[in-house]
Amino acid sequence: MKNLPLALLLALSSSAIAEETVTGVLEEEISENFQTGEVDHRFSVKDETTGDYYFIDAKEAKNKGMQSGERVRIHGERENKRRFRIRESQRLELRREE
């Protein structure tokens, strides 16, 4: 019974640490593994504060209405190093048509 509060505290602190907010410009990326033929379609965001790159699944970004070239703020969870799962997103600047 003594370990229950400690376990609860650790669970809450680890979930709080996993959530982050990233602000930057979305860039669409498509890469192909020529040996397996697999294609990875994703978006990247370079965080304006840290300079770190994060990668977002293209389907997830498009479901949120995001487009390449937009400046966005994304709140979510980091998965597998730099993969990012979106919880909330906000467009800060819309892409200009040229």
C-alpha positions as a printed Julia matrix, in Angstrom:
98×3 Matrix{Float64}:
  0.0    0.0     0.0
  2.9    2.39    0.69
  4.06   2.12   -2.93
  0.7    3.17   -4.4
  1.15   6.96   -3.85
  4.68   6.8    -5.27
  3.5    4.85   -8.31
  0.68   7.33   -8.88
  3.06  10.28   -8.59
  5.5    8.71  -11.07
  2.69   7.98  -13.54
  1.4   11.55  -13.37
  4.85  13.11  -13.69
  5.82  10.94  -16.67
  2.63  11.85  -18.55
  3.2   15.55  -17.87
  6.77  15.33  -19.14
  5.69  13.61  -22.37
  3.47  16.49  -23.49
  5.15  19.37  -25.3
  4.3   22.4   -27.4
  6.12  22.98  -30.68
  5.89  26.15  -32.79
  7.24  26.38  -36.32
  6.59  26.09  -40.05
  5.23  22.82  -41.45
  7.24  21.23  -44.23
  5.95  18.24  -46.15
  8.41  15.38  -46.64
  8.24  12.21  -48.7
 10.97   9.59  -48.41
 11.31   6.15  -49.99
 13.28   3.11  -48.91
 14.52   1.77  -52.25
 15.3   -1.67  -50.82
 11.8   -2.29  -49.42
  9.79   0.08  -51.62
  8.14   1.62  -48.54
  7.19   5.28  -48.77
  7.02   7.47  -45.66
  4.88  10.58  -46.01
  5.11  13.02  -43.11
  5.4   16.64  -42.09
  8.27  18.14  -40.15
  8.28  21.15  -37.85
 11.46  22.87  -36.7
 10.73  24.23  -33.23
 11.49  27.96  -33.15
 12.64  27.82  -29.53
 14.92  24.77  -29.47
 15.81  24.28  -33.14
 14.8   20.61  -32.84
 12.88  18.93  -35.65
  9.7   16.95  -34.97
  7.87  14.69  -37.41
  4.09  14.4   -37.72
  2.18  11.74  -39.65
  0.82  13.26  -42.88
 -2.68  11.8   -42.4
 -2.89  13.24  -38.9
 -1.77  16.69  -40.08
 -4.17  16.69  -43.03
 -7.05  15.57  -40.79
 -6.37  18.73  -38.74
 -6.49  20.83  -41.93
 -2.76  21.62  -41.85
 -0.83  22.46  -45.0
  2.82  22.71  -45.87
  4.2   26.23  -45.41
  1.89  27.21  -42.54
  3.29  28.44  -39.24
  1.61  26.45  -36.46
  1.65  25.76  -32.75
  1.14  22.09  -31.91
  0.55  20.65  -28.45
  0.98  16.91  -28.17
  3.12  13.96  -27.18
  6.53  12.93  -28.42
  6.75   9.32  -29.58
  9.8    7.36  -30.76
 12.33  10.16  -30.35
 11.09  12.9   -32.72
  7.7   11.59  -33.88
  4.93  13.81  -32.53
  1.26  12.96  -31.95
 -1.06  15.98  -32.12
 -3.49  16.73  -29.29
 -4.28  20.33  -30.23
 -3.13  22.58  -33.04
 -3.4   26.23  -33.95
 -2.6   28.04  -37.2
 -0.53  31.13  -36.49
 -0.01  32.24  -40.09
 -1.65  30.94  -43.22
  0.42  30.09  -46.24
  0.46  32.77  -48.92
 -0.43  31.73  -52.44
  2.2   32.81  -54.96
